[in-house]
Each structure stands twice: as C-alpha cells, then as structure tokens.
GROMACS .gro file of C-alpha atoms in nm:
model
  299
    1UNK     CA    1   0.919   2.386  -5.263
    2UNK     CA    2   0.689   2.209  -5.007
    3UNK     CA    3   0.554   1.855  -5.101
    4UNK     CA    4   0.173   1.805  -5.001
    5UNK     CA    5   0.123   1.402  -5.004
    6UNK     CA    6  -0.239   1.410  -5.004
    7UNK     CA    7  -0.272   1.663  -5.309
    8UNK     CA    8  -0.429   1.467  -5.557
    9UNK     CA    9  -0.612   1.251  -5.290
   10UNK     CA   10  -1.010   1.280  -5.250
   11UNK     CA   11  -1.090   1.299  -4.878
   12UNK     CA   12  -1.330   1.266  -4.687
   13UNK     CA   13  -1.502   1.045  -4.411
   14UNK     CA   14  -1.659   0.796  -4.642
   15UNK     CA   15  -1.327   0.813  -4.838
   16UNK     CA   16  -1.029   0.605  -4.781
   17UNK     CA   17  -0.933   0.209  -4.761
   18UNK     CA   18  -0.925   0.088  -4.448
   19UNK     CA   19  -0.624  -0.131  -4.451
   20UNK     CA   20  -0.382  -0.352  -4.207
   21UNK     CA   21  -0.046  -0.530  -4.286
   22UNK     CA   22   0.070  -0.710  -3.928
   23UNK     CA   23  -0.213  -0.971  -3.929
   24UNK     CA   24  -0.118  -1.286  -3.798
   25UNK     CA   25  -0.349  -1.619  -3.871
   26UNK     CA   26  -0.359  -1.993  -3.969
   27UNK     CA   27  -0.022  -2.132  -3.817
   28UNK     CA   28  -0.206  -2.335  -3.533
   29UNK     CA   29  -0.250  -2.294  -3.209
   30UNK     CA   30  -0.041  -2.154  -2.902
   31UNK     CA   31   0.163  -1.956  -3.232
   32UNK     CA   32   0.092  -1.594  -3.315
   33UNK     CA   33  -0.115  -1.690  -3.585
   34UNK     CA   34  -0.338  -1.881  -3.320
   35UNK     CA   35  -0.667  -1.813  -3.502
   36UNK     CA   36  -0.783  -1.967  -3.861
   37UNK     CA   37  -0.719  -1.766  -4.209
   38UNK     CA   38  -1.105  -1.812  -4.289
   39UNK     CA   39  -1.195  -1.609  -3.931
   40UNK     CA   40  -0.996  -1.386  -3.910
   41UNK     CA   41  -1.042  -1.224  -4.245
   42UNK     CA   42  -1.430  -1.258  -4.199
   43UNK     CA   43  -1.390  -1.050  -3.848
   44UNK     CA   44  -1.157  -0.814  -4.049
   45UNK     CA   45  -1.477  -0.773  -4.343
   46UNK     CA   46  -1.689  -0.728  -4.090
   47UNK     CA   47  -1.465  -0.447  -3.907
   48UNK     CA   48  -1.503  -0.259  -4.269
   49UNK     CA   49  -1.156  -0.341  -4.380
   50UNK     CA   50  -1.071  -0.347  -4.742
   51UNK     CA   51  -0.717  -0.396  -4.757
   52UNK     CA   52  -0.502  -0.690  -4.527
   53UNK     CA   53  -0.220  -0.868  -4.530
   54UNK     CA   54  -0.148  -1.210  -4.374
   55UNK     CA   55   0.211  -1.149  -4.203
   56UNK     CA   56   0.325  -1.472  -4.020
   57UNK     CA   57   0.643  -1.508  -3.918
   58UNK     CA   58   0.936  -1.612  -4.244
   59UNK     CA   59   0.612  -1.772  -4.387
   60UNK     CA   60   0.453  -1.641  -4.714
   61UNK     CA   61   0.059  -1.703  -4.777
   62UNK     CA   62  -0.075  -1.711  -5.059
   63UNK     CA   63  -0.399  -1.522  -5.048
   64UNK     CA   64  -0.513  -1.527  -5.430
   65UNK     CA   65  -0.789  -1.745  -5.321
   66UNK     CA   66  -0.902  -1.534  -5.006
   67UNK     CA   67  -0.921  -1.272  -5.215
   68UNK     CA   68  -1.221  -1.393  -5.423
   69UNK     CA   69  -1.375  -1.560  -5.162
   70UNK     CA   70  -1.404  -1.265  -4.909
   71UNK     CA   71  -1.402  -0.983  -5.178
   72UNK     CA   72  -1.090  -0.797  -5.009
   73UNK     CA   73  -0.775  -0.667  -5.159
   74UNK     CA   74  -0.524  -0.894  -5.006
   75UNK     CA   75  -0.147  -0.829  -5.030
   76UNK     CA   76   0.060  -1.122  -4.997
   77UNK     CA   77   0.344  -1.092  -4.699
   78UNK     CA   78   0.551  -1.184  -4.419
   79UNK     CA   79   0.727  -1.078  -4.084
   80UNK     CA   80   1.080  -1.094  -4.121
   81UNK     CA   81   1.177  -1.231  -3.818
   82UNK     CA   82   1.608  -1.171  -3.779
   83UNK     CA   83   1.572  -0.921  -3.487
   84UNK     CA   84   1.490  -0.662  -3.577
   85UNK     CA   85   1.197  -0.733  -3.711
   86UNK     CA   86   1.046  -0.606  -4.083
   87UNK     CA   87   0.740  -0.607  -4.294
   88UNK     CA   88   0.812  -0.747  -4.642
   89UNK     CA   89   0.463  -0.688  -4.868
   90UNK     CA   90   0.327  -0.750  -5.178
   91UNK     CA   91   0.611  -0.979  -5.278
   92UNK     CA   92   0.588  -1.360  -5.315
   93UNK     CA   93   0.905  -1.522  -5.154
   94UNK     CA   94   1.045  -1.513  -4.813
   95UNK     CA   95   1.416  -1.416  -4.814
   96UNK     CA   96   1.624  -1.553  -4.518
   97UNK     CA   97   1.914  -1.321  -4.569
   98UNK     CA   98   2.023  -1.007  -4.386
   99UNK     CA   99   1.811  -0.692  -4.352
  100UNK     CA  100   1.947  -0.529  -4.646
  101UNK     CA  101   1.908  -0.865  -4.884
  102UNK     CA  102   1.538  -0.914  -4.748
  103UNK     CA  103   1.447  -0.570  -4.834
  104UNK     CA  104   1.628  -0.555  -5.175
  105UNK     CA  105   1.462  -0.873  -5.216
  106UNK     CA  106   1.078  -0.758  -5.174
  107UNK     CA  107   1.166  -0.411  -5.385
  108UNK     CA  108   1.301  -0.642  -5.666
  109UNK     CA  109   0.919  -0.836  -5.638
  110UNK     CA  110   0.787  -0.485  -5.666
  111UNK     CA  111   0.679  -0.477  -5.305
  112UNK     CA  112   0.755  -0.274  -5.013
  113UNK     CA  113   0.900  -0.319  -4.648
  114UNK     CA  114   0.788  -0.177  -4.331
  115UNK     CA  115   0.962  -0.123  -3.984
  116UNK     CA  116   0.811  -0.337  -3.729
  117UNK     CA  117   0.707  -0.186  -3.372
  118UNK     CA  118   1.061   0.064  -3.348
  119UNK     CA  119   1.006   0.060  -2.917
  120UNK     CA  120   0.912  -0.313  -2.843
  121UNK     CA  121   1.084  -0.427  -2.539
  122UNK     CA  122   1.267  -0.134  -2.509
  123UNK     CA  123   1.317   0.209  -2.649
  124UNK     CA  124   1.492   0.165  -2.962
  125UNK     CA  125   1.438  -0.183  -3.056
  126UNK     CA  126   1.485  -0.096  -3.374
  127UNK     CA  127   1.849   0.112  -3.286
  128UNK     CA  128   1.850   0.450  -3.501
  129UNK     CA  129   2.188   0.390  -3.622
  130UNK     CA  130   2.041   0.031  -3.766
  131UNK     CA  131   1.860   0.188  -3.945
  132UNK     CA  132   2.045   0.407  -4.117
  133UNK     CA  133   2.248   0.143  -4.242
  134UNK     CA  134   2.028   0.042  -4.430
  135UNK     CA  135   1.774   0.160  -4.749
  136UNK     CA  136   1.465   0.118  -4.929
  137UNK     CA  137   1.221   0.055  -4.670
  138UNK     CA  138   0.863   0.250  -4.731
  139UNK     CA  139   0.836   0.330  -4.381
  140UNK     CA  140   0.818   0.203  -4.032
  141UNK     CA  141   0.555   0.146  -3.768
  142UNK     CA  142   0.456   0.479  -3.568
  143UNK     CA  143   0.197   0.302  -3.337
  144UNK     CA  144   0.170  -0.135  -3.284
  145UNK     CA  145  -0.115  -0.151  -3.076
  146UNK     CA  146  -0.027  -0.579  -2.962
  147UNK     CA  147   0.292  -0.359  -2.793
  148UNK     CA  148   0.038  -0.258  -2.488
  149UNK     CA  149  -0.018  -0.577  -2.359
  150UNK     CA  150   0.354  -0.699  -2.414
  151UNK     CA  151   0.650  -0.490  -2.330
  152UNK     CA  152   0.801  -0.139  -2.460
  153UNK     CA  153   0.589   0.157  -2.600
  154UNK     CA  154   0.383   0.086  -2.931
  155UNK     CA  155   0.428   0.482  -2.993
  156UNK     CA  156   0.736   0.542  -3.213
  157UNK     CA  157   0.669   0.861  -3.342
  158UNK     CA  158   1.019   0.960  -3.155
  159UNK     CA  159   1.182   0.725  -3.426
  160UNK     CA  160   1.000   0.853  -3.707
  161UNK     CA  161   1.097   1.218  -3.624
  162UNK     CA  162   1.485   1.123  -3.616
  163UNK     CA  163   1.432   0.973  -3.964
  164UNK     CA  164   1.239   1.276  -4.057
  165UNK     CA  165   1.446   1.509  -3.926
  166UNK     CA  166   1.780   1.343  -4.097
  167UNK     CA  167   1.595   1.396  -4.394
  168UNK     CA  168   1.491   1.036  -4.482
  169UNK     CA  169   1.102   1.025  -4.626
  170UNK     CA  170   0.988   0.721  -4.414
  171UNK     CA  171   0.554   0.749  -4.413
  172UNK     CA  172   0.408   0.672  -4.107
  173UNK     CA  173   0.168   0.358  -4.088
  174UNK     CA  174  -0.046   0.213  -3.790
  175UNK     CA  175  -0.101  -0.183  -3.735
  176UNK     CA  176  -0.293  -0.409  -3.551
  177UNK     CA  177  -0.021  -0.664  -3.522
  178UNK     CA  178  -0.314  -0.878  -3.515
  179UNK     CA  179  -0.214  -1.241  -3.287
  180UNK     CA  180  -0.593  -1.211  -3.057
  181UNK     CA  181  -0.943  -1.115  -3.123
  182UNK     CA  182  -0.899  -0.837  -2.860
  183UNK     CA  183  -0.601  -0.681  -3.142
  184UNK     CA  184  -0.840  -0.658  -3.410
  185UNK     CA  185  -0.972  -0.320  -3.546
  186UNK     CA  186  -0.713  -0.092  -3.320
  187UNK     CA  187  -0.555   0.055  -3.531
  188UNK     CA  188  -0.528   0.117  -3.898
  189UNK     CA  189  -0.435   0.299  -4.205
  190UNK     CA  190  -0.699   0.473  -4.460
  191UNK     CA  191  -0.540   0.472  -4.833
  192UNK     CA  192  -0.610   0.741  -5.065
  193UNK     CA  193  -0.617   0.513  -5.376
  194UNK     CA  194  -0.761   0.626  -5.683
  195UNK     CA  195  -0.884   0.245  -5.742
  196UNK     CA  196  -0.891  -0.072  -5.576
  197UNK     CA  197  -0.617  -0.241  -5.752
  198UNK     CA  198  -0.278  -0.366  -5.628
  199UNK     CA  199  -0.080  -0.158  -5.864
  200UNK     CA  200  -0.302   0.225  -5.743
  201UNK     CA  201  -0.293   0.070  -5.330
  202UNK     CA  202   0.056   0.053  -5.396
  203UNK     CA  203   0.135   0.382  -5.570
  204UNK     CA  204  -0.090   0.568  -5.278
  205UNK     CA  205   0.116   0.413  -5.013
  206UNK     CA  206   0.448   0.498  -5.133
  207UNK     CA  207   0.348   0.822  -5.238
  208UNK     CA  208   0.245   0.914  -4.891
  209UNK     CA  209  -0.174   0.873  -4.945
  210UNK     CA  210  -0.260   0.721  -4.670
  211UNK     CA  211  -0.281   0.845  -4.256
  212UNK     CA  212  -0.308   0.592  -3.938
  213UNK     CA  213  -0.567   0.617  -3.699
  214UNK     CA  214  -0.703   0.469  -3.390
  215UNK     CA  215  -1.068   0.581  -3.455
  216UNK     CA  216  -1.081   0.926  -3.630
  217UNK     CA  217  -1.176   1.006  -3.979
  218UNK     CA  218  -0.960   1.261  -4.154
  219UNK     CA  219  -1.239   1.502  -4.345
  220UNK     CA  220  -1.017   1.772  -4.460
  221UNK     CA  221  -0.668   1.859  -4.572
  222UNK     CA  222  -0.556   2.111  -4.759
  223UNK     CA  223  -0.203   2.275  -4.836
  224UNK     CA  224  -0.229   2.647  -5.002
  225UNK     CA  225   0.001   2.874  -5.025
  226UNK     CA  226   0.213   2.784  -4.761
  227UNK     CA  227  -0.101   2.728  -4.496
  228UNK     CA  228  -0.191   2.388  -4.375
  229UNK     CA  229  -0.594   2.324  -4.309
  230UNK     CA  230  -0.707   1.976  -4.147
  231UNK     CA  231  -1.034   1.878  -3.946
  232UNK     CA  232  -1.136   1.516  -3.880
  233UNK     CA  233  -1.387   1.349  -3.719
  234UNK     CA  234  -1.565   1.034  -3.608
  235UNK     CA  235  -1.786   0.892  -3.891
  236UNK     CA  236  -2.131   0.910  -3.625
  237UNK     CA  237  -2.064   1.162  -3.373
  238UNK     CA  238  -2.232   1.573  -3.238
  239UNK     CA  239  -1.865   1.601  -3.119
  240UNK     CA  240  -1.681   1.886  -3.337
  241UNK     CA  241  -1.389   1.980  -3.137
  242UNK     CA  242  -1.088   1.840  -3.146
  243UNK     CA  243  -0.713   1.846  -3.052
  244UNK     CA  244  -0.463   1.923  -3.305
  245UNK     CA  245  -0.076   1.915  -3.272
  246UNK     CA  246   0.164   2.050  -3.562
  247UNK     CA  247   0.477   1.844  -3.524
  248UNK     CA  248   0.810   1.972  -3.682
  249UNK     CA  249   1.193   1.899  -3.672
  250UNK     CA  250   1.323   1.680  -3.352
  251UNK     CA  251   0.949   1.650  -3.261
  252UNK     CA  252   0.916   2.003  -3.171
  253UNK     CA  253   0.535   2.104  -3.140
  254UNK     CA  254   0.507   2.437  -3.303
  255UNK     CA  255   0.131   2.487  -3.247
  256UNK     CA  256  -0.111   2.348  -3.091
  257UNK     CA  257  -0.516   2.413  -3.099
  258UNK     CA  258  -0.850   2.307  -2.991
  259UNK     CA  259  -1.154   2.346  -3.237
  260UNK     CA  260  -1.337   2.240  -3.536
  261UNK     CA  261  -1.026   2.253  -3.789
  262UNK     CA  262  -0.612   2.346  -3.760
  263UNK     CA  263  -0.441   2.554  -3.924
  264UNK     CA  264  -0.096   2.616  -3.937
  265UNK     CA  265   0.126   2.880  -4.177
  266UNK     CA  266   0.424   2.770  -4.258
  267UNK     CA  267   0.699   2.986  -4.193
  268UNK     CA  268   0.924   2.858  -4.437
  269UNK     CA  269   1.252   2.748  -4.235
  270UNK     CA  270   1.040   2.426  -4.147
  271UNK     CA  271   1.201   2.097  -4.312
  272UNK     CA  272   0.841   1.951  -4.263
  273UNK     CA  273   0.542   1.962  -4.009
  274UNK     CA  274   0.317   1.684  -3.977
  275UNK     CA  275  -0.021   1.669  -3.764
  276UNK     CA  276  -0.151   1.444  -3.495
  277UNK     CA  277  -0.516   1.498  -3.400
  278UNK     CA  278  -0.662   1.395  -3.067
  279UNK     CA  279  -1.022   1.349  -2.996
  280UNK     CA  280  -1.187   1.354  -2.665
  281UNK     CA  281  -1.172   0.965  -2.564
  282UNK     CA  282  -0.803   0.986  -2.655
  283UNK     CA  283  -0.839   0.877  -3.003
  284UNK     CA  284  -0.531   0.960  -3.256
  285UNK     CA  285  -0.504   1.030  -3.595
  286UNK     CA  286  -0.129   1.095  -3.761
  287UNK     CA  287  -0.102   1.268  -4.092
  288UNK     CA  288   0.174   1.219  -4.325
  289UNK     CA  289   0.426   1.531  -4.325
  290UNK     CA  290   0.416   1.800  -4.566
  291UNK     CA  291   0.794   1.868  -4.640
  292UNK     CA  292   1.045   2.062  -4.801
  293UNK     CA  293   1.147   1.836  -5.125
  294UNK     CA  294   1.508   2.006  -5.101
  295UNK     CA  295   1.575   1.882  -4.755
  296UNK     CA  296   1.424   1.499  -4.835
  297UNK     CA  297   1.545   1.165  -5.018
  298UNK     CA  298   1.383   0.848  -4.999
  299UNK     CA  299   1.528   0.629  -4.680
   0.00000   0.00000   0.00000
C-alpha cells in the first residue's frame, strides 16, 4: 500500500551523488552567469560534487566536453525563463513555447523539468492553480538558497505540501541557483544511483532516490511494516542528536523528536509523511515522502 522511495537505495554517509541543476556560468559579465564555465565547475569538483548542470537562462550548453575534462556527470540544461520560471534537464534544445510545450518538449528528449524557486518575490510565485494546469514536471524547488539575498522565501515546502496533499507525486529537490561564489555548495541533492551513468542518475531522480540538504548526511532509512526509521548526520562530527519533524497532509507535523534516530508508525489514514531533519547550527535535510500509491499519480 505505502511506497518507500529509497527501498532499493544503499545509504549511507559516504553514499550518494552530490548533485546541483540551477548553476549559472559563462554568459559574461554583469549576467547571472557572471563567472567562466572552466571555474565554476572546478570550484563545484572541488566542493565534492559529482553531478551539475549548466542552467543559463533560454540558452542550452553543451557540456560533452566538460564532462571529460573535469571527470563529472554533467546534464545538459536550461532555465526557462517565461515567468514562471522552469528547469528543463537532460534535453538538448531550448523550446520558446508555453509552459506546457517546454515541458512536453524536454520529456519528448527524455529529460525532466523542475519548478524554479515556488516563493521568489512573493509567496506563490509560482501560483498553485498554475500549476495545476499543467503536467509532467519531476518536481519543483523546496529550498533556492540565491532567494536569501534577493526577495521572497527560498523555502517552498508550503507548495510542495499542496501538491502533495492533492495527490500529485512532485519529489522535492534543493539548488544552489548558483549566479556568485558566495551561492556555491548551499545546498544540494544526494542521488541514490545505482551507477554513474545518465540513464541510472536519471531513473534515481524520478523514482524519488535522492533527498536535499543544506549540510547533513542521511545515514539511515528504513520503511518496515508500516514504521519509518531515519538518523543522519554530518560526515566529521561527536554531535549525535538531532531534530526530526514527520510532515503529513496540509503540512501538518504529526511528531516531532530529538535524538540519535526518528521513528514514526504509521497509522494508516496518512496519504504520506515525509521527514525534515534539523541539526544544531540549523542545518536541514528533507526526505522524499513515503506515500500511499492509491492516493498518488504523477503531476
């Protein structure tokens, strides 16, 4: 009855891609991609990142080249830029059309969109009835870090709850938005892949294999019979104790506990519960939910 997106994932702090797909570079100066390609995947290397994708505005780059030379798995991309804005990856042509045609346009290049930064500006940037107008995005953006030093909230867990709670399986990912060197490394997402080609990154992130985090390490996550177990960590740390927060329909917190691990029973009434851990310097980490597969259908 109850999905468990991480089942077949091995996890652990040593485990995991570290991957981020709102990077912007190479377009010049004074432009959001103010610093060069060549730099700004060497700083990303150097930050441990495996996965990246160069995102500048309606432009495509083609990173086959990168690739070799920095020994990263680089997805090719863009920011679609009609507001509101989208992520179209892993697809190699920039469509100028509506939403709907840009994101049927990426899906039939065998790539996949994400919502861009749901509270820039304002809350509901991306307006909830937009979106669900329209279909086949992977997922949108529950935390834009470059949001904090412009305008709006770069939280929008409140957005991914409404989809969740409508019953719309949108994953939750976590980007840089990378336009400075004080963006880089804020945030990020750690794939679950089973290898490090395009085709298994892919599969893991629209299968729900993946979590976002601003620091924290997910060691530990298990779903059996009908009892949720998580603990994560910082990869160099004494500290054992953290916060974590089981999220449910409408964003309701139905527990909430302080230690070395979680664990929450389900009841069974839940539609899904996800979990948000918070360490002691305010560090987050936001699991995937584990849902009912009766109440869910792809967005």
């Amino acid at each position: 009855m109850f999905a468990n997106p991480y089942q077949n994932a091995v996890i652990g702090v040593e485990k995991g891609l570290k991957a981020n797909f709102h990077t912007h570079a190479g377009t010049g100066k004074g432009t959001c991609g103010h610093n060069e390609i060549d730099d700004v995947l060497e700083a990303y290397k150097d930050a441990g990142y495996r996965v990246l994708t160069i995102s500048n505005h309606d432009l495509l780059t083609d990173t086959q080249e990168y690739e070799k030379k920095y020994d990263m798995i680089l997805l090719n991309g863009y920011e679609y830029s009609k507001t509101p804005h989208m992520l179209c990856i892993n697809c190699n042509e920039v469509c100028t059309g509506n939403h709907q045609q840009a994101i049927d346009s990426c899906l039939n290049e065998g790539g996949f969109v994400i919502l861009c930064h749901p509270n820039w500006i304002h809350k509901e940037y991306w307006p909830w009835n937009e979106i669900d107008s329209i279909h086949g995005f992977a997922g949108i953006e529950i935390y834009n870090h470059l949001i904090y030093r412009l305008e709006g909230s770069g939280l929008a867990t409140d957005t991914w709850d409404y989809l969740l709670s409508n019953g719309k399986l949108a994953w939750g990912f976590g980007n840089d938005d990378f336009h400075r060197w004080h963006d880089l490394a804020r945030v990020w997402n750690v794939i679950l892949s089973t290898s490090h080609s395009h085709s298994d990154i892919q599969s893991a992130i629209l299968s729900g294999s993946f979590y976002a985090t601003t620091g924290l390490w997910l060691s530990e996550f298990k779903f059996e019979d009908d009892v949720i177990q998580i603990s994560a960590q910082f990869k160099n740390t004494y500290i054992k104790d953290y916060q974590y927060r089981f999220i449910g329909q409408n964003g309701k917190l139905l527990d909430q506990q302080t230690g070395e691990r979680g664990i929450y029973r389900l009841e069974g009434n839940e539609k899904y519960v996800r979990v948000e851990v918070i360490a002691e310097n305010g560090a987050r980490l936001w699991t995937q939910p584990v849902y009912n597969r009766d109440c869910f259908k792809k967005p």
